[in-house]
Coordinates of C-alpha atoms and ligand atoms in Angstrom, one line a residue:
M1 CA 0.0 0.0 0.0
A2 CA 1.6 3.3 -1.1
F3 CA -0.4 5.6 1.1
D4 CA 0.5 4.1 4.5
H5 CA 0.7 6.3 7.6
R6 CA 2.4 3.5 9.6
K7 CA 5.7 4.5 7.9
Y8 CA 5.9 7.6 10.1
V9 CA 6.9 8.0 13.7
P10 CA 5.1 10.6 15.9
F11 CA 7.3 13.4 17.2
K12 CA 8.0 12.9 20.9
P13 CA 6.5 15.6 23.1
I14 CA 9.0 17.6 25.2
A15 CA 8.9 16.4 28.8
K16 CA 8.3 19.8 30.4
A17 CA 6.2 20.4 33.4
D18 CA 7.0 24.0 34.0
R19 CA 6.1 25.6 30.7
R20 CA 5.4 29.3 31.1
W21 CA 4.9 30.4 27.5
P22 CA 1.2 29.4 27.2
S23 CA 0.2 32.2 29.5
R24 CA 2.5 34.8 27.9
V25 CA 1.2 37.5 25.6
I26 CA 3.4 39.1 22.9
E27 CA 3.6 42.8 23.7
K28 CA 6.3 44.0 21.3
A29 CA 7.7 43.2 18.0
P30 CA 10.8 40.9 17.9
T31 CA 13.9 42.0 16.1
W32 CA 13.3 41.0 12.5
C33 CA 15.8 39.6 10.1
A34 CA 14.8 39.2 6.4
V35 CA 16.4 36.2 4.7
D36 CA 14.8 36.7 1.3
L37 CA 18.1 37.3 -0.4
R38 CA 19.6 34.1 1.0
D39 CA 17.2 31.4 2.1
G40 CA 14.5 32.8 -0.2
N41 CA 16.9 33.1 -3.1
Q42 CA 18.4 29.7 -2.6
A43 CA 14.9 28.2 -3.1
L44 CA 14.1 29.8 -6.4
V45 CA 13.9 27.9 -9.6
K46 CA 15.7 30.9 -11.2
P47 CA 17.9 32.7 -8.6
M48 CA 17.5 36.5 -8.5
S49 CA 19.6 38.6 -10.9
V50 CA 21.7 41.4 -9.5
A51 CA 19.0 43.9 -10.4
Q52 CA 16.3 41.8 -8.7
K53 CA 18.5 41.4 -5.6
Q54 CA 19.1 45.2 -5.5
R55 CA 15.4 45.8 -5.8
M56 CA 14.6 43.3 -3.0
F57 CA 17.3 44.8 -0.8
D58 CA 16.0 48.4 -1.3
L59 CA 12.5 47.2 -0.5
L60 CA 13.6 45.5 2.7
V61 CA 15.4 48.7 3.8
K62 CA 12.4 50.8 2.9
L63 CA 10.1 48.6 5.0
G64 CA 12.3 49.1 8.0
F65 CA 14.4 45.9 8.3
K66 CA 17.6 46.6 10.2
E67 CA 19.1 43.1 9.8
I68 CA 19.1 41.6 6.3
E69 CA 20.8 38.3 5.3
I70 CA 22.1 39.1 1.8
G71 CA 23.5 35.8 0.7
F72 CA 25.8 32.9 1.1
P73 CA 28.9 34.5 -0.5
S74 CA 31.3 31.7 0.1
A75 CA 29.0 29.2 -1.7
S76 CA 27.9 31.4 -4.6
Q77 CA 29.9 33.9 -6.8
P78 CA 26.7 36.0 -7.6
D79 CA 26.1 36.3 -3.8
F80 CA 29.8 37.2 -3.3
D81 CA 29.6 39.9 -6.0
F82 CA 26.4 41.2 -4.7
C83 CA 27.9 41.6 -1.2
R84 CA 30.9 43.4 -2.7
K85 CA 28.6 45.7 -4.7
L86 CA 26.5 46.7 -1.6
I87 CA 29.7 47.5 0.3
E88 CA 31.7 49.2 -2.4
E89 CA 28.8 51.2 -3.7
K90 CA 27.9 52.2 -0.2
R91 CA 24.3 51.0 -0.6
I92 CA 23.9 49.9 3.0
P93 CA 22.2 52.5 5.3
E94 CA 24.1 53.2 8.5
D95 CA 21.5 51.6 10.7
V96 CA 21.3 48.4 8.7
K97 CA 23.4 45.3 9.4
I98 CA 24.0 42.9 6.5
Q99 CA 24.2 39.2 7.4
V100 CA 25.9 36.5 5.5
L101 CA 25.7 32.7 5.9
T102 CA 28.5 30.3 5.9
Q103 CA 29.0 26.7 6.8
A104 CA 31.4 26.0 9.6
R105 CA 34.2 25.1 7.3
P106 CA 37.5 27.0 7.3
E107 CA 37.8 27.8 3.6
L108 CA 34.2 29.0 3.5
I109 CA 34.6 31.2 6.6
E110 CA 37.8 32.8 5.1
R111 CA 36.0 33.5 1.9
T112 CA 33.1 35.0 3.9
Y113 CA 35.4 37.6 5.5
E114 CA 36.8 38.5 2.0
A115 CA 33.2 39.2 0.9
L116 CA 32.7 41.4 4.0
K117 CA 35.9 43.5 3.7
G118 CA 35.0 47.1 4.3
A119 CA 31.6 46.6 5.8
R120 CA 30.7 49.0 8.6
R121 CA 28.6 46.4 10.5
A122 CA 28.0 42.8 9.7
I123 CA 26.6 39.6 11.1
V124 CA 28.6 36.5 10.3
H125 CA 26.1 33.6 10.5
V126 CA 27.8 30.2 10.8
Y127 CA 26.0 26.9 10.9
N128 CA 26.4 23.2 11.0
S129 CA 23.8 20.5 11.2
T130 CA 23.2 18.8 14.5
S131 CA 20.2 16.6 14.3
T132 CA 20.3 12.8 14.9
V133 CA 19.4 12.0 11.3
Q134 CA 22.1 14.3 9.9
R135 CA 24.7 13.1 12.4
E136 CA 24.1 9.5 11.8
Q137 CA 23.1 9.4 8.1
V138 CA 24.6 12.4 6.4
F139 CA 27.9 13.1 8.3
G140 CA 28.6 9.8 10.0
L141 CA 29.8 11.6 13.1
D142 CA 29.1 11.3 16.7
R143 CA 28.0 14.2 19.0
A144 CA 31.6 15.2 19.8
G145 CA 32.5 15.3 16.1
I146 CA 29.5 17.6 15.3
R147 CA 30.3 19.8 18.3
D148 CA 33.9 20.1 17.2
I149 CA 32.8 21.4 13.8
A150 CA 30.8 24.1 15.5
V151 CA 33.5 25.1 17.9
N152 CA 36.3 25.2 15.3
G153 CA 34.0 27.3 13.1
A154 CA 33.3 29.6 16.0
R155 CA 37.0 30.0 16.7
L156 CA 37.8 30.9 13.2
V157 CA 35.0 33.4 13.0
K158 CA 36.3 35.1 16.0
E159 CA 39.9 35.0 14.9
L160 CA 39.3 36.4 11.4
A161 CA 37.0 39.1 12.7
A162 CA 39.9 40.4 14.8
G163 CA 41.7 41.2 11.6
F164 CA 39.0 43.7 10.6
P165 CA 38.7 46.0 13.7
D166 CA 36.9 48.7 11.8
T167 CA 33.9 46.5 11.3
E168 CA 31.3 46.1 14.0
W169 CA 30.9 42.3 14.1
T170 CA 28.0 40.3 15.4
F171 CA 28.4 36.5 15.4
Q172 CA 25.5 34.2 14.8
Y173 CA 25.4 30.4 15.2
S174 CA 22.6 28.1 14.0
P175 CA 22.5 24.4 15.0
E176 CA 20.9 23.6 11.7
S177 CA 18.1 21.0 11.9
F178 CA 17.6 22.1 15.5
T179 CA 14.0 20.7 15.6
G180 CA 15.4 17.2 15.0
T181 CA 18.2 17.6 17.5
E182 CA 18.1 16.2 21.1
L183 CA 17.7 19.3 23.3
D184 CA 20.5 18.4 25.6
F185 CA 22.9 18.1 22.7
A186 CA 21.7 21.4 21.1
A187 CA 22.4 23.1 24.4
E188 CA 25.8 21.5 24.6
V189 CA 26.8 22.7 21.2
I190 CA 25.4 26.2 21.8
D191 CA 27.3 26.4 25.1
A192 CA 30.5 25.3 23.4
V193 CA 30.1 28.0 20.8
T194 CA 29.3 30.8 23.2
E195 CA 32.2 29.7 25.4
V196 CA 34.4 30.7 22.4
W197 CA 32.6 33.9 21.6
R198 CA 32.0 35.1 25.2
P199 CA 28.9 37.3 24.8
D200 CA 29.3 38.1 28.5
Q201 CA 32.4 40.0 27.6
G202 CA 30.6 42.3 25.2
Q203 CA 30.7 40.4 21.9
P204 CA 27.2 40.6 20.3
V205 CA 26.0 37.0 19.7
I206 CA 22.8 35.6 18.1
I207 CA 21.9 32.0 18.7
N208 CA 19.5 31.1 15.9
L209 CA 17.3 28.1 16.4
P210 CA 15.9 26.9 13.1
A211 CA 13.0 24.7 12.4
T212 CA 14.9 23.7 9.3
V213 CA 12.1 21.2 8.8
E214 CA 8.8 21.8 10.7
M215 CA 8.3 18.5 12.4
A216 CA 5.6 19.0 15.1
T217 CA 2.9 21.2 16.3
P218 CA 3.9 24.8 17.2
N219 CA 3.5 24.2 20.9
V220 CA 6.3 21.6 20.7
F221 CA 8.6 24.2 19.1
A222 CA 7.7 26.7 21.8
D223 CA 8.6 24.1 24.4
Q224 CA 11.9 23.6 22.7
I225 CA 12.7 27.3 22.7
E226 CA 11.7 27.8 26.3
W227 CA 13.7 24.8 27.3
I228 CA 16.8 26.1 25.5
C229 CA 16.4 29.6 27.0
D230 CA 16.1 28.1 30.4
T231 CA 19.1 25.8 30.0
I232 CA 22.0 27.5 28.0
R233 CA 24.7 29.5 29.6
Y234 CA 24.9 33.3 28.9
R235 CA 21.2 33.5 28.1
E236 CA 21.0 37.1 29.3
H237 CA 23.8 38.1 27.0
L238 CA 22.4 36.4 23.9
S239 CA 19.8 37.3 21.3
I240 CA 17.8 34.1 20.8
S241 CA 16.5 34.0 17.2
V242 CA 14.1 31.6 15.5
H243 CA 14.0 30.6 11.9
T244 CA 10.9 28.5 11.0
H245 CA 10.0 26.7 7.9
N246 CA 6.5 25.9 6.8
D247 CA 6.4 22.2 6.1
R248 CA 3.3 21.7 8.2
G249 CA 1.8 25.1 7.3
C250 CA 2.4 26.5 10.8
A251 CA 5.7 28.5 10.4
V252 CA 4.1 31.8 11.5
A253 CA 2.3 30.1 14.5
A254 CA 5.6 28.4 15.5
A255 CA 7.5 31.7 15.4
E256 CA 4.8 33.4 17.4
L257 CA 4.7 30.7 20.1
A258 CA 8.5 30.7 20.1
V259 CA 8.5 34.4 20.9
M260 CA 6.1 33.6 23.8
G261 CA 8.7 30.9 24.7
G262 CA 11.5 33.5 24.9
A263 CA 12.8 34.2 21.4
D264 CA 14.0 37.8 20.8
R265 CA 14.4 37.7 17.1
V266 CA 12.6 36.2 14.1
E267 CA 14.0 35.4 10.7
G268 CA 11.7 35.0 7.7
T269 CA 10.9 36.2 4.2
L270 CA 8.3 38.4 2.6
M271 CA 5.3 36.3 1.7
G272 CA 7.1 33.2 3.0
N273 CA 9.2 32.4 0.0
G274 CA 11.8 29.7 0.8
E275 CA 12.8 26.1 0.7
R276 CA 10.0 23.6 0.1
T277 CA 6.8 25.1 1.5
G278 CA 8.7 28.2 2.4
N279 CA 10.1 30.2 5.3
M280 CA 8.1 32.0 8.0
D281 CA 6.1 34.8 6.3
L282 CA 7.3 38.1 7.8
V283 CA 4.3 40.0 6.4
T284 CA 1.8 37.7 8.1
M285 CA 3.6 37.7 11.5
A286 CA 4.1 41.5 11.5
M287 CA 0.5 42.1 10.5
N288 CA -0.7 39.7 13.1
L289 CA 1.0 41.9 15.7
Y290 CA -0.4 45.1 14.1
S291 CA -3.9 43.7 14.3
Q292 CA -3.4 43.3 18.1
G293 CA -2.4 47.0 18.4
I294 CA 1.3 46.3 18.5
D295 CA 3.7 48.4 16.4
P296 CA 5.3 45.8 14.1
M297 CA 8.3 48.2 13.6
L298 CA 7.9 47.6 9.9
D299 CA 6.0 49.8 7.5
L300 CA 3.7 47.5 5.5
S301 CA 1.3 50.1 4.4
G302 CA 2.2 49.8 0.7
M303 CA 1.1 46.2 0.3
A304 CA 0.7 46.6 -3.5
E305 CA 4.3 47.6 -3.9
I306 CA 5.5 44.8 -1.6
T307 CA 3.7 42.1 -3.6
E308 CA 4.8 43.7 -6.8
V309 CA 8.5 43.7 -5.9
V310 CA 8.3 40.2 -4.3
E311 CA 6.6 38.8 -7.4
A312 CA 9.1 40.5 -9.7
C313 CA 12.1 39.2 -7.8
T314 CA 10.9 35.7 -7.1
E315 CA 8.8 35.2 -10.2
I316 CA 6.2 33.6 -7.9
S317 CA 2.7 35.1 -7.9
T318 CA 0.9 35.9 -4.6
H319 CA -1.9 33.6 -3.8
P320 CA -5.3 35.5 -3.8
R321 CA -6.0 34.2 -0.3
H322 CA -2.5 35.0 1.1
P323 CA -3.1 36.6 4.5
Y324 CA -3.2 40.4 4.4
A325 CA -1.7 40.5 0.9
G326 CA -3.9 38.4 -1.4
E327 CA -6.3 40.0 -3.8
L328 CA -9.3 38.4 -2.2
V329 CA -8.5 38.6 1.5
F330 CA -10.7 41.6 2.2
T331 CA -13.5 40.7 -0.1
A332 CA -16.9 39.3 0.9
F333 CA -19.1 37.6 -1.7
S334 CA -21.6 36.0 0.6
G335 CA -24.7 38.0 1.4
S336 CA -24.6 37.7 5.2
H337 CA -20.9 38.8 5.4
Q338 CA -21.6 41.7 3.1
D339 CA -24.5 42.8 5.2
A340 CA -22.6 42.6 8.5
I341 CA -19.6 44.5 7.0
R342 CA -21.9 47.2 5.6
K343 CA -23.7 47.7 8.9
C344 CA -20.4 47.9 10.9
L345 CA -18.8 50.3 8.4
S346 CA -21.8 52.6 8.4
K347 CA -21.9 52.7 12.2
R348 CA -18.2 53.3 12.5
R349 CA -17.0 56.9 13.4
E350 CA -13.6 58.4 12.6
G351 CA -11.2 57.5 15.5
D352 CA -13.2 54.5 16.8
A353 CA -11.3 51.3 17.6
W354 CA -11.7 48.8 14.7
H355 CA -14.5 46.4 15.3
V356 CA -15.8 45.4 11.9
A357 CA -17.3 41.9 11.4
Y358 CA -15.2 39.7 9.0
L359 CA -12.5 42.3 8.6
P360 CA -9.7 41.7 11.2
I361 CA -8.0 44.9 10.0
D362 CA -8.9 48.0 8.2
P363 CA -8.0 47.3 4.5
S364 CA -7.2 50.9 3.9
D365 CA -4.2 50.6 6.3
L366 CA -2.6 48.5 3.6
G367 CA -3.5 50.8 0.8
R368 CA -6.5 48.6 -0.1
R369 CA -9.8 50.2 -1.3
Y370 CA -13.1 49.7 0.3
E371 CA -14.4 49.1 -3.3
E372 CA -12.8 45.7 -3.1
V373 CA -14.5 44.7 0.1
V374 CA -18.0 43.9 -1.3
R375 CA -18.0 42.1 -4.6
I376 CA -21.0 40.4 -6.1
N377 CA -21.5 36.9 -7.4
S378 CA -24.4 34.5 -7.3
Q379 CA -24.0 34.0 -3.5
S380 CA -24.4 37.7 -2.7
G381 CA -27.6 39.0 -1.2
K382 CA -29.6 42.1 -1.4
G383 CA -27.3 44.0 1.0
G384 CA -24.3 43.7 -1.2
V385 CA -26.0 44.7 -4.4
A386 CA -27.6 47.7 -2.7
Y387 CA -24.3 48.6 -1.2
V388 CA -22.5 48.7 -4.6
L389 CA -25.3 50.8 -6.2
E390 CA -25.2 53.3 -3.3
R391 CA -21.4 53.3 -3.1
D392 CA -20.7 53.7 -6.8
Y393 CA -23.8 55.4 -8.2
N394 CA -25.3 57.1 -5.2
I395 CA -28.5 55.2 -5.7
S396 CA -30.2 54.0 -2.5
L397 CA -33.0 51.5 -2.9
P398 CA -35.9 50.7 -0.5
R399 CA -35.8 47.3 1.1
W400 CA -38.5 45.8 -1.2
L401 CA -36.6 46.9 -4.3
Q402 CA -33.3 45.6 -2.8
I403 CA -34.9 42.2 -2.5
E404 CA -36.4 42.3 -6.0
F405 CA -33.3 43.7 -7.8
S406 CA -30.9 41.3 -6.1
K407 CA -32.8 38.5 -7.8
V408 CA -32.2 40.2 -11.1
V409 CA -28.5 40.4 -10.3
Q410 CA -28.4 36.8 -9.0
R411 CA -29.9 35.5 -12.3
E412 CA -27.2 37.4 -14.2
A413 CA -24.5 35.9 -12.0
E414 CA -25.9 32.4 -12.4
T415 CA -26.1 32.8 -16.1
D416 CA -22.7 34.2 -16.4
G417 CA -21.2 31.9 -13.7
G418 CA -18.9 34.5 -12.3
E419 CA -18.6 37.9 -10.6
V420 CA -20.9 40.8 -11.5
D421 CA -19.1 44.0 -11.5
S422 CA -20.4 47.4 -10.4
H423 CA -20.8 48.6 -13.9
T424 CA -23.0 45.6 -14.8
I425 CA -25.1 46.0 -11.7
H426 CA -25.8 49.6 -12.7
R427 CA -26.6 48.6 -16.3
L428 CA -29.0 45.9 -15.0
F429 CA -30.7 48.4 -12.8
E430 CA -31.1 50.9 -15.6
E431 CA -32.4 48.2 -18.0
R432 CA -34.8 46.7 -15.6
Y433 CA -36.1 49.7 -13.7
L434 CA -35.1 53.1 -15.2
K435 CA -35.8 52.6 -18.9
V436 CA -38.4 55.0 -20.1
H437 CA -40.3 54.1 -23.3
P438 CA -40.9 57.2 -25.5
D439 CA -44.7 56.6 -25.5
W440 CA -44.6 56.6 -21.6
A441 CA -42.3 59.5 -21.0
L442 CA -43.8 62.2 -18.7
R443 CA -44.2 65.3 -20.8
A444 CA -45.9 67.7 -18.4
Y445 CA -48.0 67.7 -15.3
D446 CA -50.3 70.1 -13.5
L447 CA -51.5 69.4 -10.0
H448 CA -54.2 71.5 -8.3
R449 CA -54.8 70.9 -4.7
N450 CA -58.1 72.0 -3.0
E451 CA -60.0 70.8 0.1
E452 CA -61.3 67.7 -1.8
G453 CA -57.9 66.5 -2.8
V454 CA -55.7 66.8 -5.9
Q455 CA -56.8 67.3 -9.5
A456 CA -54.1 66.0 -11.9
E457 CA -53.6 66.9 -15.5
V458 CA -50.8 65.0 -17.1
S459 CA -49.5 64.6 -20.7
V460 CA -47.5 61.5 -21.6
G461 CA -45.5 60.6 -24.7
E462 CA -42.7 62.2 -26.7
S463 CA -44.7 62.2 -30.0
A464 CA -46.1 65.3 -31.5
D465 CA -49.4 64.2 -30.2
P466 CA -49.0 63.4 -26.5
V467 CA -51.8 61.7 -24.5
S468 CA -53.6 63.8 -22.0
L469 CA -54.9 62.3 -18.8
T470 CA -56.9 63.8 -16.0
G471 CA -57.8 62.3 -12.6
R472 CA -58.5 63.0 -9.0
G473 CA -57.2 61.6 -5.7
L474 CA -56.0 62.4 -2.2
G475 CA -52.5 62.9 -3.4
A476 CA -50.6 63.1 -6.7
V477 CA -50.0 59.4 -7.1
E478 CA -53.7 58.6 -6.4
A479 CA -54.8 61.3 -8.8
V480 CA -52.6 60.1 -11.6
S481 CA -53.5 56.5 -10.9
D482 CA -57.1 57.5 -11.2
A483 CA -56.4 59.2 -14.5
L484 CA -54.7 56.0 -15.8
E485 CA -57.6 53.8 -14.7
R486 CA -60.1 56.0 -16.4
R487 CA -58.2 56.3 -19.6
F488 CA -57.3 52.7 -20.1
G489 CA -59.9 50.8 -18.1
I490 CA -57.4 49.2 -15.8
A491 CA -57.5 48.4 -12.1
L492 CA -54.4 49.8 -10.5
A493 CA -53.2 49.4 -6.9
V494 CA -50.0 51.0 -5.6
E495 CA -48.3 48.7 -3.1
A496 CA -45.2 50.7 -2.3
Y497 CA -43.5 53.8 -3.3
D498 CA -40.4 55.6 -2.1
E499 CA -38.7 58.8 -3.2
F500 CA -35.2 59.9 -2.4
A501 CA -33.5 63.2 -2.9
L502 CA -30.1 62.6 -4.4
S503 CA -27.0 64.4 -3.3
E504 CA -25.2 66.9 -5.4
G505 CA -23.0 65.8 -8.2
T506 CA -25.6 63.8 -10.0
N507 CA -27.6 64.9 -13.0
A508 CA -30.9 64.1 -11.3
N509 CA -32.1 65.4 -8.0
A510 CA -34.6 62.7 -7.1
L511 CA -35.1 59.0 -7.4
A512 CA -38.6 57.4 -7.1
C513 CA -39.3 53.7 -6.9
I514 CA -42.8 52.2 -7.2
R515 CA -44.5 48.8 -7.0
L516 CA -48.0 48.3 -8.1
T517 CA -50.5 45.8 -9.5
V518 CA -52.3 46.4 -12.7
N519 CA -55.3 44.2 -13.1
G520 CA -53.7 42.1 -10.4
K521 CA -50.4 41.8 -12.2
P522 CA -47.4 43.0 -10.2
C523 CA -45.0 45.5 -11.8
S524 CA -42.3 47.8 -10.5
A525 CA -40.2 50.6 -11.9
A526 CA -38.0 53.5 -10.8
A527 CA -37.2 56.9 -12.3
L528 CA -34.7 59.6 -11.9
A529 CA -35.8 63.2 -12.5
E530 CA -35.1 66.7 -11.5
D531 CA -37.8 66.8 -8.8
T532 CA -39.5 64.1 -6.7
T533 CA -43.0 64.6 -8.3
S534 CA -41.6 64.1 -11.8
A535 CA -39.6 61.1 -10.7
T536 CA -42.7 59.5 -9.0
L537 CA -45.0 60.0 -11.9
Q538 CA -42.5 58.7 -14.4
A539 CA -41.9 55.6 -12.2
L540 CA -45.7 55.1 -12.2
F541 CA -45.9 55.3 -16.0
S542 CA -43.0 53.0 -16.5
A543 CA -44.5 50.4 -14.1
V544 CA -47.9 50.6 -15.9
A545 CA -46.1 50.3 -19.3
Q546 CA -44.6 47.0 -18.1
A547 CA -48.1 45.7 -17.3
V548 CA -50.0 46.9 -20.4
G549 CA -47.2 46.9 -22.9
V550 CA -44.8 49.6 -23.9
T551 CA -46.8 51.0 -26.7
M552 CA -49.6 53.3 -25.4
P553 CA -52.8 51.3 -25.7
E554 CA -55.9 52.6 -27.2
A555 CA -58.0 54.5 -24.8
E556 CA -60.9 52.4 -23.5
A557 CA -63.0 54.9 -21.7
A558 CA -61.5 58.0 -23.1
D559 CA -62.5 61.1 -21.2
A560 CA -65.0 59.0 -19.1
Ligands
LIG601 O1 16.5 26.5 7.7 C1 17.7 26.5 8.2 O2 18.0 25.7 9.0 C2 18.6 27.5 7.6 C3 19.8 27.7 8.4 C4 21.0 27.8 7.6 C5 19.6 28.8 9.4 O3 18.3 28.2 6.7
LIG602 ZN1 16.1 28.1 6.4

């Protein structure tokens, strides 16, 4: 059987009775380190060109990253050249530290320092693999052998740095494949490395704990981090960093829980590009903090630019559902969601805390437009359709017409099978409700009010010979309805009518909507006009036209 779960061994939980991280709350942003230009680049089908690297570097600086891993110069000539270019062309802002990766091998460490010659500040990131699997199956070394690689690497890093006293050095060590390493051994190696570097004597040191492969639930990773923080020597002099990968889809959660477990620093990439399923997504983690009212210490307000640059540099497109960044992440298609969002947004006052159903953050904070929030397809309800008409065309509909018109839009969406855009919604409304047939166009009206009610004289039709109607009633609608009944011998009952004044900036000043029955047959129409009476009478004529036919029928009881 090919699909056989019995092949796998469950990850052993960490025996830890005193875990404190579950009750911690993150209150400030960690130190961020972007590894797009190293881990991210290493994972690309087509590595970034110099121009793409430069563009990515400039974006990272602009977003506010102060630590940027720019490559693996000892393993790649393009990375070496890019490092030289940044230094020689003085492209690194004073408050930004570049970081470079090297394996803990003498020739690679030496080449790394060549690449960094002249840097004002730099982080030398040295690693070797420590996990059981790597020790036994890849390197064929015991614990002592692996520890010696790390220690010898650390010694050389320190020794060579001393030859460049003008550079402000930070040393970083990663026990690669940390998640698969026995914790006591990870602590042993870390202690051996820091014993060489002596962070307690003023040397800045970062210990980076990678989930090179994500192997368990994020709580297990948090346990591992808390355990290491509690165990290693010099903890208070160290910056503890995490570097999570996304094999189980939980890289962000693992990094967040690791911060709760004591990590000070987080490495990741924009949009989570990286080996296999990717690195931890810096955008998501930073925005998660932001949505909790915490300053992420990164400026992610230009999300369109971020996605554009990342896509251009990685040649990987952004998933439309990517948290905070995808095209659809602030969009509601379903009617109940649209309704709730619309209600919350309309109640919201400037300066209020953000409490909007279905929207964890304000889309405008990321440069997104409210126009994107409510989009219409066959699952949308009356609220969404009404919202779009009001938002884009200043047309507000009464509830009964919202219900009726949403069915028109739904039919269109079902026929078309996709989204109905704002322009189409407006066109459907015009075609179904606002169209005025020339025979039924209101030409003129005269209303006389006395103690008995209203006497209406109306002429209809654009021809040279318009039809004249007269009738009586308590109000204008009743009087004109009476005129229509007399003239055409029909029974007309008005079920609902609403009129709205339109705000400035539109050609018409009024919108009227009417629903009636003519000889028991329901019909409805709307009209835009300069004044509410004209709009109401025109809506009445258009509705009757639907019931009796657009061409003006012969008078049945003319002048009766
Ligand atoms: O994923 C990993 O373990 C790495 C290390 C080199 C830090 O990228
Ligand atoms: Zn990695």
